[in-house]
């Protein structure tokens, strides 16, 4: 299994928010993008999707920022990835050139079962399992209180 770049960035944003710990710390999309070495625009899209899923919330303005919701703090990694991947199949059988084997193919079912097994394995892990002291050190988390 391979995560999409979108799901990867969403997980990294969640990890960054988990590192911040205190609700008083101001974490912006710009800061997350810089720390995970990604486009601010693409991180903003991932954060927007996380907000739609109820995993993060954002406040606009000078003292605004992004933070984890209670659901975001308690969601499993599997739940987060499922939400970010949006039900994408491992293999697309349709498209511009549909596969001529689609009516008799058993591969799609097998890959779907493998994908669900992958997600169930990720359900064994929480966001806190992804973050440790080294993560905090790598991010050099500045504590900037909200004003």
N, CA, C and O of each residue as an XYZ file, in Angstrom:
588
protein
N       0.841     -1.181      0.000
C       0.000      0.000      0.000
C       0.883      1.240      0.000
O       1.962      1.257      0.591
N       0.415      2.242     -0.654
C       1.131      3.504     -0.666
C       0.120      4.614     -0.429
O      -0.919      4.676     -1.086
N       0.438      5.487      0.517
C      -0.434      6.617      0.788
C      -0.256      7.669     -0.292
O       0.829      7.834     -0.849
N      -1.330      8.372     -0.574
C      -1.217      9.500     -1.495
C      -0.414     10.600     -0.803
O      -0.302     10.623      0.423
N       0.131     11.490     -1.585
C       0.874     12.633     -1.024
C      -0.054     13.469     -0.143
O       0.373     14.015      0.875
N      -1.315     13.567     -0.537
C      -2.311     14.317      0.213
C      -2.498     13.725      1.611
O      -2.488     14.460      2.599
N      -2.667     12.407      1.703
C      -2.842     11.752      3.001
C      -1.573     11.876      3.838
O      -1.640     12.076      5.051
N      -0.432     11.758      3.194
C       0.851     11.909      3.888
C       0.950     13.305      4.517
O       1.325     13.433      5.682
N       0.619     14.341      3.755
C       0.681     15.705      4.285
C      -0.347     15.916      5.395
O      -0.072     16.605      6.377
N      -1.508     15.336      5.242
C      -2.521     15.437      6.287
C      -2.049     14.809      7.586
O      -2.243     15.374      8.662
N      -1.431     13.642      7.486
C      -0.888     12.988      8.692
C       0.238     13.815      9.308
O       0.324     13.942     10.529
N       1.094     14.373      8.465
C       2.190     15.198      8.986
C       1.654     16.456      9.675
O       2.194     16.890     10.692
N       0.597     17.032      9.117
C      -0.029     18.195      9.759
C      -0.604     17.794     11.116
O      -0.456     18.528     12.093
N      -1.254     16.642     11.179
C      -1.806     16.156     12.446
C      -0.685     15.909     13.455
O      -0.824     16.235     14.633
N       0.422     15.334     12.993
C       1.562     15.099     13.881
C       2.089     16.419     14.419
O       2.386     16.538     15.608
N       2.206     17.413     13.538
C       2.714     18.721     13.971
C       1.797     19.336     15.014
O       2.263     19.908     16.000
N       0.500     19.219     14.798
C      -0.453     19.763     15.758
C      -0.408     18.999     17.082
O      -0.587     19.589     18.147
N      -0.173     17.709     17.017
C      -0.067     16.907     18.240
C       1.154     17.322     19.052
O       1.125     17.289     20.282
N       2.217     17.708     18.372
C       3.445     18.146     19.038
C       3.217     19.433     19.811
O       3.809     19.641     20.870
N       2.360     20.298     19.281
C       2.169     21.598     19.926
C       1.605     21.464     21.321
O       1.859     22.312     22.176
N       0.843     20.409     21.568
C       0.353     20.145     22.913
C      -0.550     21.211     23.471
O      -1.769     21.041     23.479
N       0.002     22.290     23.930
C      -0.786     23.328     24.592
C      -1.660     24.068     23.585
O      -1.215     24.399     22.486
N      -2.892     24.319     23.968
C      -3.830     25.012     23.085
C      -3.423     26.464     22.859
O      -3.879     27.095     21.905
N      -2.574     26.994     23.726
C      -2.177     28.400     23.615
C      -1.160     28.624     22.498
O      -0.947     29.762     22.079
N      -0.540     27.568     22.018
C       0.460     27.734     20.968
C      -0.214     28.010     19.629
O      -1.168     27.330     19.251
N       0.283     28.999     18.930
C      -0.265     29.378     17.624
C       0.453     28.588     16.537
O       1.654     28.756     16.328
N      -0.288     27.727     15.850
C       0.268     26.936     14.755
C      -0.501     27.314     13.499
O      -1.722     27.168     13.447
N       0.201     27.792     12.502
C      -0.432     28.215     11.256
C      -0.129     27.223     10.142
O       0.782     26.403     10.258
N      -0.895     27.303      9.073
C      -0.647     26.480      7.895
C       0.748     26.790      7.361
O       1.472     25.888      6.939
N       1.114     28.049      7.382
C       2.437     28.453      6.897
C       3.549     27.775      7.704
O       4.528     27.296      7.132
N       3.399     27.736      9.018
C       4.387     27.084      9.875
C       4.445     25.585      9.591
O       5.527     25.012      9.462
N       3.274     24.957      9.495
C       3.239     23.518      9.207
C       3.930     23.246      7.873
O       4.752     22.335      7.775
N       3.604     24.025      6.851
C       4.188     23.824      5.521
C       5.708     23.933      5.581
O       6.417     23.124      4.982
N       6.202     24.930      6.301
C       7.649     25.103      6.413
C       8.276     23.908      7.133
O       9.327     23.417      6.723
N       7.640     23.446      8.191
C       8.226     22.374      8.991
C       8.130     21.000      8.339
O       8.954     20.132      8.629
N       7.155     20.777      7.474
C       7.059     19.485      6.795
C       7.572     19.558      5.362
O       7.443     18.608      4.590
N       8.165     20.722      5.018
C       8.789     20.918      3.710
C       7.818     20.649      2.562
O       8.063     19.816      1.689
N       6.698     21.395      2.598
C       5.676     21.217      1.578
C       5.096     22.570      1.191
O       5.304     23.569      1.879
N       4.378     22.588      0.097
C       3.716     23.794     -0.387
C       2.638     24.232      0.605
O       1.841     23.423      1.080
N       2.636     25.515      0.900
C       1.618     26.059      1.807
C       0.215     25.819      1.245
O      -0.713     25.512      1.994
N       0.067     25.958     -0.060
C      -1.222     25.741     -0.715
C      -1.702     24.304     -0.523
O      -2.873     24.078     -0.217
N      -0.818     23.344     -0.699
C      -1.184     21.935     -0.584
C      -1.476     21.567      0.867
O      -2.391     20.789      1.135
N      -0.710     22.115      1.800
C      -0.971     21.875      3.222
C      -2.324     22.476      3.597
O      -3.080     21.882      4.366
N      -2.626     23.651      3.055
C      -3.917     24.284      3.333
C      -5.071     23.397      2.857
O      -6.095     23.300      3.534
N      -4.915     22.756      1.710
C      -5.947     21.841      1.217
C      -6.119     20.656      2.162
O      -7.242     20.251      2.462
N      -5.005     20.105      2.624
C      -5.069     18.969      3.544
C      -5.713     19.390      4.866
O      -6.545     18.661      5.407
N      -5.340     20.546      5.382
C      -5.919     21.051      6.632
C      -7.416     21.312      6.448
O      -8.207     21.051      7.354
N      -7.797     21.818      5.299
C      -9.209     22.042      5.016
C      -9.981     20.725      5.064
O     -11.071     20.659      5.632
N      -9.417     19.686      4.472
C     -10.069     18.365      4.500
C     -10.132     17.832      5.930
O     -11.144     17.260      6.333
N      -9.061     18.016      6.695
C      -9.056     17.583      8.099
C     -10.141     18.317      8.886
O     -10.773     17.733      9.766
N     -10.354     19.580      8.575
C     -11.412     20.355      9.235
C     -12.789     19.810      8.849
O     -13.671     19.689      9.700
N     -12.975     19.480      7.563
C     -14.240     18.887      7.120
C     -14.524     17.589      7.863
O     -15.677     17.275      8.157
N     -13.473     16.839      8.165
C     -13.605     15.573      8.882
C     -13.805     15.777     10.385
O     -14.085     14.826     11.115
N     -13.660     17.027     10.842
C     -13.823     17.326     12.258
C     -12.602     17.028     13.102
O     -12.687     17.007     14.330
N     -11.458     16.795     12.458
C     -10.237     16.432     13.166
C      -9.442     17.646     13.632
O      -8.712     17.577     14.620
N      -9.588     18.750     12.919
C      -8.924     20.001     13.299
C      -9.933     21.130     13.191
O     -10.975     21.003     12.549
N      -9.598     22.225     13.831
C     -10.387     23.444     13.700
C      -9.403     24.575     13.499
O      -8.227     24.466     13.848
N      -9.898     25.664     12.932
C      -9.027     26.805     12.664
C      -9.726     28.087     13.073
O     -10.945     28.224     12.971
N      -8.917     29.012     13.535
C      -9.398     30.356     13.824
C      -8.628     31.302     12.935
O      -7.403     31.222     12.851
N      -9.332     32.192     12.273
C      -8.690     33.165     11.392
C      -8.236     34.381     12.185
O      -8.603     34.578     13.343
N      -7.434     35.173     11.523
C      -7.019     36.434     12.121
C      -5.610     36.407     12.663
O      -4.896     35.408     12.577
N      -5.238     37.531     13.220
C      -3.870     37.729     13.705
C      -3.482     36.717     14.781
O      -2.332     36.282     14.841
N      -4.431     36.346     15.622
C      -4.125     35.391     16.689
C      -4.653     34.002     16.353
O      -4.718     33.126     17.216
N      -5.021     33.813     15.113
C      -5.606     32.542     14.698
C      -4.580     31.444     14.544
O      -3.386     31.640     14.769
N      -5.065     30.308     14.163
C      -4.204     29.157     13.948
C      -5.043     27.909     13.794
O      -6.272     27.966     13.753
N      -4.368     26.793     13.711
C      -4.995     25.492     13.529
C      -4.723     24.673     14.777
O      -3.629     24.735     15.338
N      -5.711     23.905     15.213
C      -5.511     23.054     16.379
C      -6.331     21.780     16.250
O      -7.307     21.725     15.502
N      -5.919     20.761     16.990
C      -6.634     19.495     17.003
C      -7.931     19.631     17.779
O      -7.981     20.315     18.801
N      -8.965     18.992     17.302
C     -10.214     18.900     18.053
C     -10.123     17.659     18.947
O      -9.151     16.905     18.877
N     -11.123     17.458     19.770
C     -11.150     16.250     20.602
C     -11.163     15.011     19.712
O     -10.464     14.037     19.993
N     -11.955     15.043     18.640
C     -11.990     13.924     17.697
C     -10.613     13.698     17.084
O     -10.186     12.555     16.917
N      -9.924     14.773     16.751
C      -8.585     14.663     16.175
C      -7.589     14.046     17.139
O      -6.699     13.301     16.729
N      -7.739     14.356     18.425
C      -6.826     13.791     19.427
C      -7.079     12.306     19.665
O      -6.169     11.575     20.057
N      -8.314     11.857     19.428
C      -8.660     10.470     19.750
C      -8.778      9.555     18.528
O      -8.871      8.337     18.678
N      -8.777     10.124     17.338
C      -8.921      9.314     16.117
C      -7.727      8.382     15.943
O      -6.603      8.711     16.322
N      -7.988      7.227     15.372
C      -6.892      6.319     15.046
C      -6.237      6.766     13.744
O      -6.822      7.522     12.969
N      -5.029      6.293     13.518
C      -4.339      6.607     12.271
C      -5.157      6.059     11.094
O      -5.233      6.692     10.041
N      -5.759      4.899     11.273
C      -6.601      4.328     10.222
C      -7.781      5.213      9.877
O      -8.098      5.392      8.701
N      -8.440      5.773     10.890
C      -9.569      6.673     10.640
C      -9.116      7.924      9.892
O      -9.796      8.397      8.981
N      -7.979      8.443     10.282
C      -7.457      9.653      9.633
C      -7.145      9.368      8.162
O      -7.528     10.134      7.278
N      -6.451      8.264      7.912
C      -6.075      7.923      6.535
C      -7.305      7.639      5.692
O      -7.385      8.090      4.550
N      -8.276      6.892      6.238
C      -9.515      6.642      5.489
C     -10.165      7.958      5.067
O     -10.595      8.113      3.924
N     -10.231      8.896      5.998
C     -10.851     10.185      5.702
C     -10.099     10.965      4.649
O     -10.704     11.586      3.775
N      -8.780     10.932      4.730
C      -7.969     11.681      3.771
C      -7.940     11.022      2.395
O      -7.914     11.711      1.375
N      -7.943      9.714      2.367
C      -7.915      9.008      1.078
C      -9.288      9.059      0.404
O      -9.390      8.898     -0.812
N     -10.338      9.283      1.190
C     -11.664      9.470      0.620
C     -12.210      8.277     -0.135
O     -12.925      8.450     -1.122
N     -11.895      7.082      0.300
C     -12.432      5.895     -0.351
C     -11.762      5.539     -1.659
O     -12.309      4.757     -2.437
N     -10.594      6.090     -1.921
C      -9.876      5.759     -3.163
C      -9.542      4.272     -3.197
O      -9.100      3.696     -2.202
N      -9.757      3.675     -4.337
C      -9.446      2.266     -4.531
C      -7.965      2.090     -4.848
O      -7.324      3.000     -5.373
N      -7.432      0.929     -4.532
C      -6.036      0.631     -4.845
C      -5.828      0.659     -6.348
O      -4.807      1.141     -6.840
N      -6.801      0.140     -7.065
C      -6.708      0.114     -8.521
C      -8.006      0.667     -9.097
O      -9.092      0.332     -8.625
N      -7.893      1.498    -10.098
C      -9.057      2.058    -10.774
C      -9.329      1.220    -12.024
O      -8.479      1.098    -12.905
N     -10.519      0.653    -12.080
C     -10.847     -0.216    -13.214
C     -11.511      0.535    -14.356
O     -11.577      0.030    -15.477
N     -11.999      1.725    -14.082
C     -12.652      2.523    -15.127
C     -11.655      3.481    -15.723
O     -10.496      3.136    -15.950
N     -12.106      4.663    -15.971
C     -11.214      5.688    -16.492
C     -11.295      5.830    -17.986
O     -12.227      5.347    -18.628
N     -10.299      6.502    -18.533
C     -10.277      6.798    -19.976
C     -10.197      5.520    -20.798
O     -10.821      5.417    -21.855
N      -9.435      4.552    -20.319
C      -9.337      3.264    -21.026
C      -9.729      2.161    -20.051
O      -8.871      1.590    -19.378
N     -11.040      1.857    -19.971
C     -11.496      0.836    -19.020
C     -10.868     -0.527    -19.312
O     -10.616     -0.885    -20.462
N     -10.630     -1.257    -18.258
C     -10.023     -2.577    -18.388
C     -11.037     -3.553    -18.987
O     -12.175     -3.622    -18.523
N     -10.645     -4.292    -19.990
C     -11.569     -5.254    -20.609
C     -11.863     -6.453    -19.698
O     -12.785     -7.220    -19.976
N     -11.097     -6.624    -18.620
C     -11.296     -7.758    -17.715
C     -12.238     -7.438    -16.554
O     -12.502     -8.304    -15.720
N     -12.740     -6.221    -16.491
C     -13.486     -5.758    -15.321
C     -14.651     -6.674    -14.944
O     -14.909     -6.855    -13.754
N     -15.341     -7.240    -15.882
C     -16.501     -8.075    -15.555
C     -16.112     -9.427    -14.957
O     -16.936    -10.053    -14.291
N     -14.904     -9.886    -15.170
C     -14.482    -11.190    -14.658
C     -13.280    -11.109    -13.724
O     -12.735    -12.140    -13.327
N     -12.868     -9.918    -13.375
C     -11.634     -9.744    -12.609
C     -11.860     -9.953    -11.112
O     -12.819     -9.436    -10.539
N     -10.977    -10.705    -10.500
C     -11.021    -10.932     -9.059
C      -9.956    -10.105     -8.343
O      -9.941    -10.036     -7.114
N      -9.074     -9.486     -9.105
C      -7.977     -8.706     -8.527
C      -8.497     -7.523     -7.704
O      -8.011     -7.264     -6.602
N      -9.476     -6.818     -8.242
C     -10.005     -5.638     -7.547
C     -10.519     -6.010     -6.159
O     -10.258     -5.290     -5.196
N     -11.244     -7.125     -6.042
C     -11.750     -7.584     -4.746
C     -10.594     -7.907     -3.796
O     -10.615     -7.517     -2.629
N      -9.592     -8.617     -4.302
C      -8.443     -8.981     -3.468
C      -7.707     -7.747     -2.964
O      -7.326     -7.675     -1.795
N      -7.510     -6.787     -3.844
C      -6.818     -5.558     -3.449
C      -7.653     -4.738     -2.470
O      -7.109     -4.102     -1.567
N      -8.961     -4.753     -2.645
C      -9.851     -4.067     -1.705
C      -9.778     -4.688     -0.322
O      -9.782     -3.976      0.681
N      -9.711     -6.007     -0.263
C      -9.574     -6.704      1.015
C      -8.226     -6.368      1.658
O      -8.148     -6.140      2.866
N      -7.189     -6.338      0.859
C      -5.861     -5.985      1.376
C      -5.849     -4.547      1.905
O      -5.242     -4.266      2.938
N      -6.524     -3.641      1.190
C      -6.590     -2.248      1.604
C      -7.304     -2.129      2.956
O      -6.850     -1.390      3.829
N      -8.401     -2.839      3.133
C      -9.128     -2.777      4.399
C      -8.298     -3.381      5.527
O      -8.356     -2.900      6.659
N      -7.532     -4.418      5.239
C      -6.630     -5.001      6.235
C      -5.569     -3.981      6.635
O      -5.224     -3.866      7.811
N      -5.060     -3.251      5.668
C      -4.083     -2.181      5.913
C      -4.679     -1.129      6.848
O      -4.041     -0.740      7.827
N      -5.898     -0.665      6.553
C      -6.558      0.334      7.398
C      -6.816     -0.214      8.804
O      -6.617      0.492      9.793
N      -7.256     -1.466      8.892
C      -7.504     -2.060     10.219
C      -6.221     -2.123     11.041
O      -6.247     -1.932     12.257
N      -5.102     -2.390     10.376
C      -3.815     -2.383     11.094
C      -3.516     -0.974     11.601
O      -3.075     -0.808     12.738
N      -3.752      0.032     10.777
C      -3.523      1.414     11.195
C      -4.463      1.837     12.317
O      -4.160      2.768     13.064
N      -5.612      1.154     12.442
C      -6.540      1.443     13.543
C      -5.949      1.069     14.901
O      -6.477      1.472     15.938
N      -4.870      0.312     14.904
C      -4.199     -0.062     16.156
C      -3.324      1.061     16.707
O      -2.773      0.941     17.801
N      -3.197      2.145     15.956
C      -2.288      3.228     16.352
C      -3.043      4.545     16.484
O      -3.987      4.831     15.747
N      -2.592      5.325     17.441
C      -3.165      6.659     17.646
C      -2.149      7.701     17.200
O      -1.000      7.383     16.891
N      -2.589      8.929     17.174
C      -1.716     10.037     16.806
C      -0.526     10.123     17.760
O       0.588     10.437     17.338
N      -0.757      9.849     19.030
C       0.344      9.910     20.003
C       1.409      8.841     19.729
O       2.559      8.996     20.140
N       1.033      7.759     19.039
C       2.028      6.745     18.663
C       2.978      7.259     17.582
O       4.063      6.707     17.396
N       2.575      8.314     16.870
C       3.394      8.855     15.782
C       4.351      9.952     16.239
O       5.236     10.364     15.489
N       4.172     10.420     17.464
C       4.922     11.582     17.942
C       5.678     11.226     19.213
O       5.100     10.683     20.155
N       6.952     11.528     19.238
C       7.737     11.331     20.454
C       8.686     12.513     20.652
O       8.624     13.500     19.920
N       9.537     12.405     21.621
C      10.476     13.479     21.959
C      11.310     13.881     20.747
O      11.576     15.066     20.542
N      11.726     12.900     19.940
C      12.541     13.197     18.757
C      11.769     14.038     17.743
O      12.335     14.909     17.082
N      10.469     13.767     17.629
C       9.639     14.559     16.719
C       9.635     16.017     17.156
O       9.775     16.926     16.338
N       9.473     16.221     18.454
C       9.476     17.582     19.001
C      10.811     18.254     18.718
O      10.850     19.412     18.302
N      11.901     17.537     18.941
C      13.237     18.107     18.707
C      13.454     18.450     17.237
O      14.022     19.496     16.921
N      13.008     17.579     16.341
C      13.178     17.832     14.906
C      12.403     19.062     14.454
O      12.847     19.801     13.575
N      11.258     19.270     15.052
C      10.438     20.408     14.659
C      10.846     21.695     15.360
O      10.385     22.780     15.004
N      11.716     21.567     16.361
C      12.160     22.754     17.113
C      10.965     23.638     17.443
O      10.946     24.828     17.126
N       9.989     23.047     18.076
C       8.708     23.692     18.320
C       8.865     24.943     19.168
O       9.240     24.869     20.338
N       8.572     26.095     18.567
C       8.610     27.337     19.353
C       7.279     27.500     20.088
O       6.221     27.279     19.499
N       7.316     27.871     21.328
C       6.090     28.123     22.059
C       5.816     29.618     21.990
O       6.442     30.412     22.691
N       4.868     29.987     21.131
C       4.487     31.371     20.952
C       3.055     31.501     21.473
O       2.114     31.078     20.802
N       2.882     32.080     22.661
C       1.533     32.169     23.206
C       0.617     33.032     22.343
O       1.051     33.997     21.713
N      -0.663     32.656     22.334
C      -1.664     33.455     21.619
C      -1.849     34.773     22.354
O      -1.711     34.849     23.575
N      -2.163     35.800     21.589
C      -2.354     37.127     22.219
C      -3.801     37.483     22.269
O      -4.157     38.555     22.760
